[in-house]
Every structure is written in structure tokens, then in C-alpha cells.
Amino acid sequence: MGAIPTAAADNDQQPTDAEPPVLEARGIVKRFGHVEALRGADFTVRRGEVVALIGDNGAGKSTLIKTLSGVHPPDEGEIRVGGRPVQFSTPVDARRAGVETVYQDLAVADDLSVAANLYLGREILRSGPLGRLGLLDKRAMRHGAAAALDELGVRIPRVTTPIAMLSGGQRQCVAVARAIIWATNVVILDEPTAALGVVQTGRVLDVVRRARDAGMSVVLVSHNMPQVLEIADRVEVLRLGRRAAQLRADEVTTDDLVAAMTGSTNVDRDER
Amino acid sequence: MSSAEATAGTQRGELSDWFRERISHAVSEFTAATALVVLFIALTFASPYFLTADNLFNIGAQTAVIAIIATAQTMVIITKGIDLSVGSVAALAGVLGAMVVRDLGFSLWAATAVAIGVGALAGLLNGLLVTVARIPPFIATLGTMSVGRGLVFIITGAVGVYGLPRSFQLLGNGQILGIPFAVVITVLVAVGVAFLLSQTRFGQYTYAMGSNLEAARRSGIRVGRHLTGVYVLAGVLVGLGGMIAASRVNSGQPNYGISLELDVIAAAVIGGASLFGGQGRIVGTIIGAFLIALVRNGAVLLDISIHYQQVIVGVIIWAAVYFDQYRRRRLESRG
């Protein structure tokens, strides 16, 4: 684990239009039986930005997120990573392409230590024949975990602590950190602060900022409009299974966001 | 509050956290070990036969079978599963092991390999029922328990397999330097599985699946394959245990192991394995197995009927599971 990847560290002043989006969805259609959850949805994430994905209940946010993280392969449409078309049939495919997702509920294994959770599915093995037998290098994982959490500013007592003994905020910080550590392109956070208090929410958002500053792209699904404007660089609005608007966070108010979500203004270009 | 006080408070908090973290595993193990010592002393006073070389040898060999099979059970319980089929599978393995010696002239070692193979197949069946057919472990292994017991009776015609050479007893009644052979095997099995669970990726995945199956799956762990592997490994140990049990009585008994699942589940849970998955250590299970074997042995020495033994084991299971729940609540109330 190389702690936080510093993507394109030397020439990342401003994401130029010339550089293809790090993650892009085009014309995604997803049906569940007769229900069309996504009806040609588009979505764009550029390098080093925090994009908030918002929309009313039933707009298709969760479905879109699950499509981008490989949980629900799309029926139609295209996903591109760094400009190249990719097929996400399973979450593992998405992770291989550098897209990590933190789901609302099932992020961590409570009985395992913080370090074990950070390395779950990517354990460091001992070198040599012992490693081939599956012997863990716990020391290396402890050190790696401590260093990576330190870099992201996540404070927990010890990396050997079982997750069950952490507070809700610490737990979520670990889950988010885990995704950031392994992602090489995009981290998708589905309502990461929905169950947290004010202070804990602040901690999680700090972690997100640090990751962005290190060149990571972050997609944030949230219902909390003030929070969206506080943390996001850009906002993409989903309505009725399509992109209804792309907005710059510093140019709009929460009222504008709500209007775009409900379709009560003409920010919305997809409608006739 | 001064900053010095705040710092001291934090340190105290961290120290107690550290303490809790260290001992949270060991609490049930320590409780079980204490109970074991108390029971041992009590039985020493209660029965003149208890502290004799013969009886201790007997307890050792008896503990061995329970401990090996409880070790298997612990692995399954850590994955949030349960294996109710251990008794019938042990009987099936023991009976077939005895039959290949009697009817086909197999050596003891070849017969042991057969018994282990039978256990592995049963474990594979359990694993596939759980992962491929998606039958909950409780029901899947309940079915295997019934099928296995039925097969044992069909194969043997409900008659024990006798007429075995004396050498058949080596596994269950033999000794090395005065230590029962079965105890040596048990120590090897326990150390091996404890190492596997605590030091290898296989062990890490076992705990992870029991703790949060979906998180494990989304971490890219091939949970179906791993879970099946756990059941197969458990089956191997159950087959071995069944063979040792048959060797002890120098025959294959179709009735062997009825309600054995209760003893081994009790041993695992007493030792700190959680039926909610994700927790359990072999050290605790071995202590639990000793405790169960002592209860059984003491009951025999004190002439307490087998029916009361069942009652006692049942009450112990209640107490152990209650304690597990209580511990979990305490731990999680902090969050």
C-alpha cells in the first residue's frame, strides 16, 4: 500500500478540458423488470475534484452508484475510465480499474482490527515460501495502516483495535480511508455521514478534503445540501433517471440545488 | 478543566481501552479455565477414583475426541455457521474406517485416511449446500446429520463392526511416553488450526466472513470457495475424531456420536466462540472441551445418570450463550 496515491502530482494545476474525465458514464440505462431506474444517465468525474451526486428519492442515485461500482452492470450505455471504455460486471472489476466504493451500511468487519480491515482482501503476506502458504505479515500491515491513517489525519487509538470498539465516526473514517488508500482513480462515498453527529461528520469530511488535495477524485452522494455546497467542487443533479444539471458549487445556493432536483427551474436542460 | 487533566483523562481512557482490547478475547477463556480448575478440585475431593492415572488417561482420550471435533465446530461457528452433522459424520467415518480394516484388510493408517476422506466429503457436501444451494447452515447440516445417521445404519444393518485386530486400538488407546496418542494428535490439530486461524490469510478470511459476509464479498474475497473450504477442513477433523472414537472402543459403532454436536458446540461457546460469528479461538475451545469431558467423567464417577448429564450440558450451553450476548452488548454499547 503506497498510502495516498499522488495522481499526476507534477502537472495537476487545473484539470484541463483536454484531459479525459477520470470516470465517465454515458447514456446509462438500467431496468429492473418493468421499472426503468436509469434512462440514459450521464455522469462525469474529473481528476482531483469532489463531485456531489444529488437527486430526489427515486431519481436513480443509488442505481447509478451501483452501476459505477460494478454491483449492477448497466443494460445500455458506456462507462469510461480515463477515456477508455470499461466493463464493470462485478465490484472487483471496478476496483481493478481504481474505483473504490464505500457503501452506506456494509463497510467493515466489526470483529477484525482496523489494520485487518484496511487490508481485507489485499493482505500482505510474508516473503518467501511462508508467504506462499498464506502466512500474514501482520507487522507490515500494522505499520502500513498506521502510516496511511496518519497521512489522512484519521485518529484512532491503535490499528490493532477491533472495529467494534470504535465510535461510529471513527468506524466511518476507517471505511472511507480504506477506499481512499486503495483507489487509484475515484472514491465513491454513498451517504458517508448520514448516521453521524456534527463533529464526526466534520472528521469524515476532513478526510475527504485531504484525499482530494492529494489528487484523488471523490464522488459524494448526499441529501445534505449545505454539506454538498461546503465540500463539493461540482454538483451533478439526477432526476427521473437522467442528468438534470451540472453545477459549480461556488455559483449556486441550496435553493438552486433543490430547484434542480425537483425540476422547478429551467436549469434543467434534458427536459423539452 | 486544565489541559493536564484532559491529557491524563485521555491516557486513562486509552489505557483502559488497551486493557479491554487485550482481555476482551480472554474473558471467556479465563472464566472457562477457572471453572475447569474448580471442577477439577471438586471432583478430586468428591471421588477417590478421579485422581488416578487410569482415569486421567481416560479423560485425556475422551477430551481428545471432543476437542478435535470442537475445533472443527469452532471454525464453522466463526463463519457464523453451525455444524449439526458432526455426530453422524464421525459415526460414519468410524464405521467405514472399521469396515475397511475388517473386510478389506486395510492398515490402521489407510483406514484413518478413509475416515478422513469420508469426513472431507461430508464437509464438502455441507459446504456446497450452504454456498451453492444457499441453504442456511443450521438446516443444511441438520439434513446431513439425518442422512449420515441413516447411511450408517443402512451400511451396518444397525450392528456394530467388531472382530478388529488389537492394533486398531492404537489411535485411541495407544500411548507415547505415557501420554495418550490421541492427546498428542489433539495437540497437533489444535496448534495447527490455531495457527491457521490467527496467522494466515485463510484464517483472516474465516473471521471476516463471519463478521460481515457482504463486506468480505465486496473486498474481493471469493466467499463461496472459502466457506466451502472451512466446511471441508472441519469435515476432515470430524472424520479423524470419528476414527479415534472407533479406535477407543475397538469397533465401529453406528450409534456413536448421537448428541455429540451439543457437547462440541458447548465446548466452542464456553471457550468464547460467538454464534453471531467473527469470534472464537482454539485455546478457548480446548478449555471448553476439557470442561465438558470433566462434566461427563465426573458424572460417571459420581454415578449421576446420563440423563442428568444431558440436563447439565444444556444448562451450560444456556449460560455460555447468555454470557456471549452480555459481552457483545457491553462491547458495543460503547460505540
XYZ file of C-alpha atoms in Angstrom:
607
model
C 0.000 0.000 0.000
C 1.577 3.252 -1.029
C -0.508 5.388 1.309
C -2.241 8.140 -0.645
C -1.528 7.977 -4.336
C -0.475 11.376 -5.595
C -2.004 11.200 -9.001
C -0.450 13.395 -11.645
C 1.307 15.320 -8.924
C 3.567 17.386 -11.152
C 1.134 18.880 -13.636
C -2.225 18.954 -11.919
C -2.760 22.724 -11.571
C -6.233 22.738 -13.062
C -7.962 19.831 -14.669
C -7.966 20.901 -18.285
C -10.725 20.030 -20.693
C -8.141 18.259 -22.808
C -7.663 15.560 -20.206
C -10.437 12.972 -20.445
C -12.612 12.648 -17.326
C -11.233 10.123 -14.882
C -14.633 8.449 -14.712
C -17.494 8.973 -17.109
C -20.863 7.368 -17.662
C -22.703 7.906 -20.943
C -26.307 7.078 -21.641
C -26.648 4.514 -18.896
C -29.904 2.582 -18.936
C -30.761 0.198 -16.138
C -34.050 -1.659 -15.851
C -35.384 -3.744 -13.022
C -38.231 -5.699 -14.550
C -40.561 -3.048 -15.961
C -39.051 -0.252 -13.928
C -36.510 1.914 -15.683
C -34.309 3.215 -12.877
C -31.846 4.929 -15.214
C -32.986 6.312 -18.574
C -29.806 7.315 -20.336
C -27.969 8.840 -17.402
C -24.686 10.706 -17.891
C -22.141 11.395 -15.197
C -18.681 12.935 -15.219
C -15.845 12.988 -12.693
C -12.625 14.877 -13.387
C -9.329 14.310 -11.725
C -8.846 15.804 -8.288
C -12.380 17.092 -7.780
C -15.146 16.340 -5.334
C -18.388 15.812 -7.225
C -21.630 15.650 -5.322
C -24.335 13.490 -6.831
C -27.742 14.647 -5.689
C -31.317 13.875 -6.589
C -34.701 13.300 -5.066
C -35.626 9.894 -3.722
C -36.080 7.551 -6.646
C -34.056 9.725 -9.024
C -31.674 6.813 -9.550
C -28.686 7.883 -7.412
C -28.172 4.523 -5.781
C -28.597 2.671 -9.050
C -26.090 4.918 -10.781
C -23.588 4.454 -7.936
C -24.056 0.707 -8.083
C -23.511 0.755 -11.827
C -20.294 2.728 -11.405
C -19.058 0.358 -8.700
C -19.852 -2.838 -10.597
C -22.722 -4.049 -8.430
C -25.350 -3.617 -11.179
C -23.955 -3.912 -14.699
C -25.822 -1.466 -16.956
C -28.276 -2.670 -19.622
C -27.196 0.024 -22.056
C -24.640 2.779 -22.163
C -20.954 3.084 -21.598
C -18.599 3.611 -18.692
C -15.182 5.099 -19.370
C -12.198 5.318 -17.067
C -9.599 7.835 -18.165
C -11.311 7.968 -21.574
C -11.177 4.227 -22.181
C -14.364 2.142 -22.246
C -14.561 -0.465 -19.457
C -16.934 -3.257 -18.483
C -17.844 -3.436 -14.798
C -19.526 -6.792 -14.250
C -18.537 -7.182 -10.602
C -17.272 -4.895 -7.816
C -13.864 -6.492 -8.320
C -13.754 -5.173 -11.916
C -14.429 -1.660 -10.681
C -11.765 -1.933 -8.027
C -9.241 -3.160 -10.574
C -9.965 -0.017 -12.564
C -9.146 2.058 -9.489
C -12.725 2.831 -8.437
C -13.402 2.149 -4.754
C -16.809 2.476 -3.131
C -17.908 2.923 0.464
C -21.452 1.679 0.833
C -23.774 3.142 3.388
C -24.195 0.108 5.580
C -21.820 -2.737 4.949
C -18.429 -1.168 5.028
C -16.350 -3.000 7.614
C -15.951 -6.265 9.509
C -16.585 -5.387 13.160
C -14.624 -8.218 14.720
C -11.463 -7.537 12.765
C -8.869 -4.972 13.755
C -8.533 -1.644 11.989
C -5.390 -2.853 10.226
C -7.044 -6.111 9.141
C -9.976 -4.148 7.728
C -7.761 -1.768 5.786
C -6.036 -4.735 4.180
C -9.064 -7.006 3.830
C -8.801 -8.867 0.551
C -5.337 -7.403 -0.057
C -3.351 -8.845 2.804
C 0.400 -8.528 2.831
C 1.947 -11.971 3.032
C 5.346 -12.925 4.369
C 8.013 -13.059 1.751
C 9.341 -16.405 0.577
C 7.787 -19.853 0.959
C 5.927 -18.924 4.157
C 4.047 -16.307 2.211
C 3.082 -18.823 -0.427
C 1.468 -20.804 2.381
C -0.677 -17.775 3.128
C 1.199 -16.573 6.190
C 0.325 -12.966 7.002
C 2.877 -10.258 7.564
C 0.917 -8.597 10.368
C 3.726 -6.273 11.290
C 3.940 -4.778 7.820
C 0.170 -4.320 7.761
C 0.163 -2.633 11.179
C 2.854 -0.207 10.087
C 1.271 0.429 6.700
C -2.135 1.024 8.252
C -0.796 3.390 10.892
C 1.148 5.396 8.304
C -1.770 5.650 5.879
C -4.278 6.686 8.555
C -1.821 9.225 9.866
C -1.437 10.725 6.428
C -5.207 11.061 6.080
C -5.479 12.556 9.557
C -7.651 9.732 10.875
C -7.128 9.421 14.615
C -7.873 6.100 16.238
C -6.335 4.629 19.395
C -4.425 1.791 17.771
C -4.617 -0.085 14.497
C -4.957 -3.355 16.442
C -8.272 -2.217 17.952
C -11.252 -4.225 16.711
C -13.643 -2.023 14.735
C -16.455 -2.913 17.161
C -14.704 -0.848 19.828
C -14.607 2.342 17.752
C -17.215 5.101 17.675
C -19.484 5.449 14.658
C -17.430 8.335 13.319
C -14.135 6.533 13.709
C -15.621 3.483 12.044
C -16.772 5.532 9.059
C -13.379 7.267 8.865
C -11.727 3.871 8.650
C -14.123 2.758 5.915
C -13.532 5.936 3.921
C -9.779 5.778 4.480
C -9.747 2.209 3.269
C -11.336 3.203 -0.024
C -9.042 6.206 -0.460
C -5.930 4.185 0.259
C -6.676 1.630 -2.428
C -8.380 3.758 -5.043
C -6.157 4.939 -7.838
C -8.823 6.932 -9.686
C -12.100 7.561 -7.893
C -13.612 7.064 -4.456
C -17.397 6.818 -4.323
C -18.986 7.598 -0.965
C -22.663 6.745 -0.570
C -24.117 8.941 2.188
C -20.949 8.693 4.284
C -22.195 10.961 7.060
C -25.892 10.088 7.175
C -25.657 8.379 10.558
C -23.099 10.689 12.154
C -23.142 13.647 14.508
C -21.753 17.085 13.684
C -18.222 16.564 14.995
C -17.898 13.119 13.460
C -19.222 14.379 10.143
C -16.545 17.074 10.203
C -13.857 14.447 10.664
C -15.083 12.386 7.716
C -15.237 15.481 5.504
C -11.676 16.380 6.535
C -10.535 13.005 5.316
C -12.322 13.619 2.007
C -10.617 17.022 1.626
C -7.198 15.571 2.290
C -7.760 12.906 -0.323
C -8.896 15.491 -2.872
C -5.858 17.647 -2.110
C -3.694 14.626 -2.812
C -5.195 14.379 -6.299
C -7.946 11.830 -5.676
C -11.369 12.228 -7.262
C -14.303 11.803 -4.927
C -17.965 11.194 -5.695
C -20.205 12.057 -2.786
C -23.845 11.044 -2.609
C -25.630 13.194 -0.077
C -29.011 14.535 0.932
C -27.458 17.276 2.979
C -27.448 20.367 0.713
C -25.363 22.677 2.935
C -22.818 19.893 3.256
C -22.783 19.413 -0.510
C -22.022 23.095 -1.061
C -19.408 23.037 1.677
C -17.351 20.156 0.350
C -18.081 19.705 -3.353
C -16.389 21.417 -6.269
C -19.167 20.438 -8.619
C -22.678 19.122 -8.291
C -24.403 16.779 -10.689
C -28.154 16.541 -10.334
C -30.056 13.402 -11.243
C -33.765 13.466 -11.926
C -36.033 10.710 -13.236
C -33.065 8.579 -14.197
C -31.218 11.281 -16.176
C -28.736 14.041 -15.557
C -30.766 17.170 -14.963
C -27.952 19.627 -14.311
C -24.226 20.135 -13.849
C -23.468 22.998 -11.494
C -20.418 24.649 -9.973
C -20.766 24.533 -6.209
C -19.465 28.056 -5.682
C -22.037 29.550 -8.071
C -25.245 28.147 -6.607
C -27.309 28.151 -3.436
C -29.149 25.334 -1.713
C -32.347 26.699 -3.245
C -30.869 26.269 -6.724
C -29.972 22.677 -5.882
C -33.456 21.892 -4.625
C -34.946 23.545 -7.689
C -32.775 21.465 -9.984
C -33.674 18.283 -8.118
C -37.378 18.886 -8.295
C -37.316 20.321 -11.807
C -38.984 23.616 -10.926
C -36.492 25.729 -12.938
C -35.054 25.619 -16.394
C -31.507 24.860 -15.234
C -32.635 21.508 -16.377
C -31.701 21.004 -19.982
C -32.726 17.466 -20.643
C -36.407 18.287 -20.447
C -38.067 19.601 -23.574
C -10.514 21.553 33.463
C -6.811 22.113 32.897
C -5.113 20.634 29.888
C -3.028 18.425 32.158
C -6.210 16.864 33.491
C -7.521 16.395 29.989
C -4.353 14.625 28.962
C -4.436 12.386 31.991
C -8.062 11.588 31.250
C -7.218 10.636 27.707
C -4.399 8.459 28.832
C -6.555 6.713 31.348
C -9.158 6.194 28.653
C -6.613 4.829 26.242
C -5.116 2.561 28.839
C -8.481 1.075 29.719
C -9.211 0.710 26.005
C -5.975 -1.112 25.561
C -6.816 -3.310 28.507
C -10.308 -4.068 27.230
C -8.979 -4.836 23.800
C -6.391 -7.252 25.192
C -8.661 -9.039 27.595
C -11.914 -8.995 25.644
C -10.838 -12.209 23.940
C -9.525 -13.752 27.095
C -12.509 -13.134 29.363
C -14.483 -16.229 28.423
C -11.306 -18.271 28.207
C -10.337 -17.183 31.712
C -13.819 -17.862 33.069
C -13.855 -21.305 31.480
C -10.372 -22.089 32.782
C -11.414 -21.061 36.283
C -14.481 -23.279 36.081
C -12.248 -26.095 34.861
C -9.877 -25.790 37.830
C -12.738 -25.539 40.338
C -14.421 -28.591 38.854
C -11.146 -30.495 38.839
C -10.541 -29.774 42.545
C -14.138 -30.546 43.457
C -14.022 -33.904 41.658
C -10.725 -34.745 43.346
C -12.458 -34.458 46.696
C -15.761 -35.933 45.609
C -14.442 -39.173 44.155
C -11.444 -41.296 45.195
C -11.229 -42.649 41.651
C -10.945 -39.273 39.958
C -7.270 -38.513 40.504
C -5.948 -41.893 39.394
C -3.618 -42.457 36.472
C -6.166 -44.655 34.722
C -8.919 -42.109 34.998
C -6.752 -39.186 33.917
C -5.624 -41.190 30.889
C -9.266 -41.866 30.191
C -10.202 -38.193 30.498
C -7.338 -37.323 28.169
C -8.525 -39.698 25.478
C -12.141 -38.658 25.943
C -11.246 -34.981 25.767
C -9.236 -35.662 22.624
C -12.247 -36.668 20.530
C -14.413 -33.825 21.827
C -11.561 -31.334 21.415
C -10.750 -32.298 17.826
C -14.373 -32.164 16.750
C -14.979 -28.989 18.774
C -12.031 -27.429 16.936
C -13.825 -28.236 13.692
C -17.036 -26.794 15.100
C -15.245 -23.609 16.170
C -14.064 -22.904 12.625
C -17.618 -23.253 11.347
C -19.064 -21.142 14.170
C -16.560 -18.360 13.433
C -18.038 -18.135 9.925
C -21.451 -17.602 11.575
C -22.392 -21.158 10.656
C -23.063 -24.246 12.694
C -22.433 -27.918 12.003
C -25.069 -30.227 13.453
C -23.852 -33.181 11.390
C -20.629 -33.797 13.342
C -22.020 -36.740 15.353
C -23.366 -38.709 12.384
C -20.366 -37.921 10.219
C -17.999 -39.058 12.984
C -20.011 -42.293 13.294
C -19.994 -42.808 9.521
C -16.251 -42.208 9.338
C -15.547 -44.520 12.300
C -17.762 -47.300 10.985
C -16.300 -47.160 7.468
C -12.793 -46.981 8.910
C -13.505 -50.112 10.915
C -15.113 -51.910 7.959
C -12.200 -51.390 5.584
C -9.896 -52.884 8.216
C -12.123 -55.873 8.892
C -13.363 -56.593 5.380
C -10.608 -55.309 3.120
C -7.594 -55.783 5.380
C -6.593 -52.105 5.304
C -3.911 -50.967 7.731
C -4.903 -48.633 10.540
C -3.330 -45.705 8.692
C -5.074 -46.442 5.429
C -8.330 -46.783 7.367
C -7.685 -43.433 9.027
C -7.209 -41.925 5.598
C -10.560 -43.407 4.553
C -12.258 -41.957 7.634
C -10.746 -38.554 6.956
C -11.864 -38.808 3.340
C -15.423 -39.589 4.437
C -15.342 -36.554 6.722
C -13.985 -34.354 3.935
C -16.744 -35.475 1.558
C -19.402 -34.761 4.161
C -17.807 -31.372 4.746
C -17.788 -30.679 1.013
C -21.471 -31.595 0.889
C -22.224 -29.239 3.788
C -20.174 -26.500 2.180
C -21.921 -26.809 -1.186
C -25.353 -26.939 0.445
C -24.552 -23.701 2.244
C -22.777 -21.821 -0.550
C -24.276 -23.132 -3.779
C -27.753 -24.264 -2.719
C -27.849 -21.379 -0.216
C -29.472 -23.448 2.485
C -28.832 -21.927 5.928
C -26.103 -23.884 7.774
C -28.458 -24.961 10.538
C -30.792 -26.709 8.096
C -28.111 -27.881 5.671
C -26.188 -29.693 8.387
C -29.383 -30.909 10.043
C -30.100 -32.697 6.765
C -26.566 -34.090 6.599
C -26.950 -35.243 10.192
C -30.048 -37.234 9.293
C -28.685 -38.571 6.005
C -25.393 -39.542 7.641
C -27.043 -41.365 10.506
C -29.345 -43.156 8.093
C -26.393 -44.258 5.946
C -24.539 -45.589 8.991
C -27.493 -47.775 9.926
C -28.014 -48.927 6.341
C -24.344 -49.828 5.858
C -24.011 -51.663 9.158
C -27.525 -53.095 9.355
C -27.573 -51.326 12.746
C -24.994 -53.796 14.074
C -21.605 -52.695 15.391
C -18.465 -53.538 13.394
C -16.467 -55.957 15.559
C -13.701 -58.501 15.023
C -10.928 -55.926 14.584
C -7.254 -56.615 15.267
C -5.839 -55.247 18.517
C -3.677 -52.873 16.513
C -6.875 -50.969 15.645
C -6.815 -49.569 19.176
C -3.513 -47.733 18.731
C -5.078 -44.412 17.764
C -7.483 -44.259 20.705
C -5.739 -46.220 23.437
C -2.059 -46.218 22.486
C 0.464 -44.008 24.184
C 3.790 -42.306 23.687
C 5.885 -41.964 26.859
C 2.745 -42.380 28.951
C 0.838 -39.700 27.064
C -2.232 -40.952 25.194
C -1.592 -40.998 21.466
C -4.945 -39.298 20.957
C -3.835 -36.394 23.135
C -0.718 -35.937 21.018
C -2.856 -35.827 17.880
C -5.195 -33.350 19.548
C -2.341 -31.035 20.473
C -1.049 -31.141 16.889
C -4.520 -30.438 15.488
C -5.201 -27.631 17.958
C -1.870 -25.931 17.382
C -2.222 -26.315 13.631
C -5.727 -24.876 13.455
C -4.935 -22.094 15.933
C -2.002 -21.119 13.725
C -4.140 -21.306 10.600
C -6.810 -19.079 12.113
C -4.565 -16.464 13.655
C -1.629 -16.224 11.279
C -2.798 -16.960 7.761
C -4.933 -15.343 5.129
C -7.279 -18.319 5.268
C -7.891 -17.563 8.949
C -8.322 -13.862 8.315
C -10.981 -14.560 5.694
C -12.705 -17.007 8.032
C -13.175 -14.304 10.669
C -14.047 -11.703 8.050
C -16.817 -13.829 6.517
C -18.338 -14.492 9.932
C -18.101 -10.863 10.894
C -19.571 -9.310 7.748
C -20.148 -11.605 4.794
C -21.122 -8.823 2.403
C -18.078 -6.718 3.297
C -15.903 -9.772 2.738
C -17.527 -10.423 -0.626
C -17.114 -6.827 -1.751
C -13.482 -6.921 -0.658
C -12.998 -9.419 -3.449
C -12.805 -12.479 -1.218
C -14.256 -15.489 -3.006
C -16.536 -16.258 -0.103
C -18.181 -19.338 -1.606
C -14.871 -21.069 -2.138
C -13.526 -20.096 1.241
C -16.638 -21.056 3.151
C -16.675 -24.441 1.432
C -13.022 -24.816 2.357
C -13.835 -24.228 6.007
C -16.538 -26.916 5.948
C -14.223 -29.375 4.212
C -11.458 -28.777 6.730
C -13.972 -29.173 9.550
C -15.100 -32.442 7.945
C -11.513 -33.706 7.834
C -11.208 -33.167 11.581
C -14.590 -34.754 12.260
C -13.510 -37.828 10.259
C -10.281 -38.029 12.254
C -12.210 -37.647 15.515
C -14.637 -40.383 14.491
C -11.765 -42.719 13.744
C -10.167 -42.074 17.145
C -13.514 -42.690 18.824
C -13.912 -46.022 16.984
C -10.356 -46.971 17.869
C -11.026 -46.314 21.561
C -13.764 -48.929 21.683
C -12.040 -51.150 19.092
C -15.182 -51.261 16.968
C -17.331 -49.220 14.639
C -20.483 -48.165 16.484
C -23.444 -46.992 14.404
C -24.848 -45.272 17.497
C -21.724 -43.272 18.147
C -21.967 -39.515 18.454
C -25.684 -39.044 18.977
C -25.968 -35.558 20.511
C -22.199 -35.109 20.170
C -22.987 -31.816 18.397
C -24.278 -30.444 21.699
C -21.056 -31.249 23.512
C -18.832 -29.692 20.881
C -20.999 -26.601 20.357
C -20.971 -26.169 24.138
C -17.182 -26.547 24.202
C -16.738 -23.927 21.485
C -19.179 -21.445 23.009
C -17.825 -21.887 26.549
C -14.411 -21.088 25.121
C -15.610 -17.792 23.669
C -16.694 -18.642 20.112
C -19.669 -16.472 19.231
C -22.710 -17.924 17.490
C -23.053 -14.482 15.883
C -19.841 -15.156 14.002
C -16.470 -13.495 13.759
C -15.171 -14.545 17.159
C -13.609 -17.646 18.627
C -10.214 -19.047 19.442
C -8.963 -22.604 19.639
C -7.384 -22.098 23.088
C -10.837 -21.415 24.481
C -12.375 -24.344 22.659
C -9.794 -26.755 24.111
C -10.546 -25.480 27.611
C -14.249 -25.859 26.861
C -13.730 -29.414 25.601
C -11.883 -30.283 28.806
C -14.691 -28.843 30.862
C -17.307 -30.889 29.020
C -15.206 -34.055 29.296
C -14.787 -33.440 33.031
C -18.515 -32.950 33.496
C -19.154 -36.237 31.692
C -16.405 -38.069 33.557
C -17.399 -36.658 36.943
C -20.997 -37.592 36.363
C -19.983 -41.176 35.667
C -17.744 -41.358 38.750
C -20.407 -39.860 40.974
C -22.986 -42.193 39.481
C -25.141 -39.407 38.034
C -27.357 -40.755 35.288
C -26.668 -39.946 31.631
C -29.989 -38.141 31.520
C -28.841 -35.651 34.137
C -25.639 -35.166 32.162
C -27.747 -34.001 29.242
C -29.502 -31.541 31.528
C -26.191 -30.235 32.834
C -24.716 -29.770 29.346
C -27.879 -27.959 28.243
C -27.692 -25.553 31.167
C -24.002 -24.924 30.421
C -24.893 -24.020 26.819
C -27.513 -21.528 28.011
C -25.066 -19.939 30.398
C -22.307 -19.700 27.794
C -24.532 -18.139 25.132
C -26.057 -15.730 27.641
C -22.559 -14.672 28.607
C -21.623 -14.203 24.947
C -24.625 -11.913 24.369
C -23.883 -9.951 27.506
C -20.267 -9.448 26.458
C -21.276 -8.286 22.989
C -23.721 -5.761 24.392
C -21.081 -4.377 26.737
C -18.578 -4.075 23.941
C -20.953 -2.436 21.506
C -22.685 -0.094 23.931
C -19.550 1.981 23.703
C -19.979 2.934 20.031
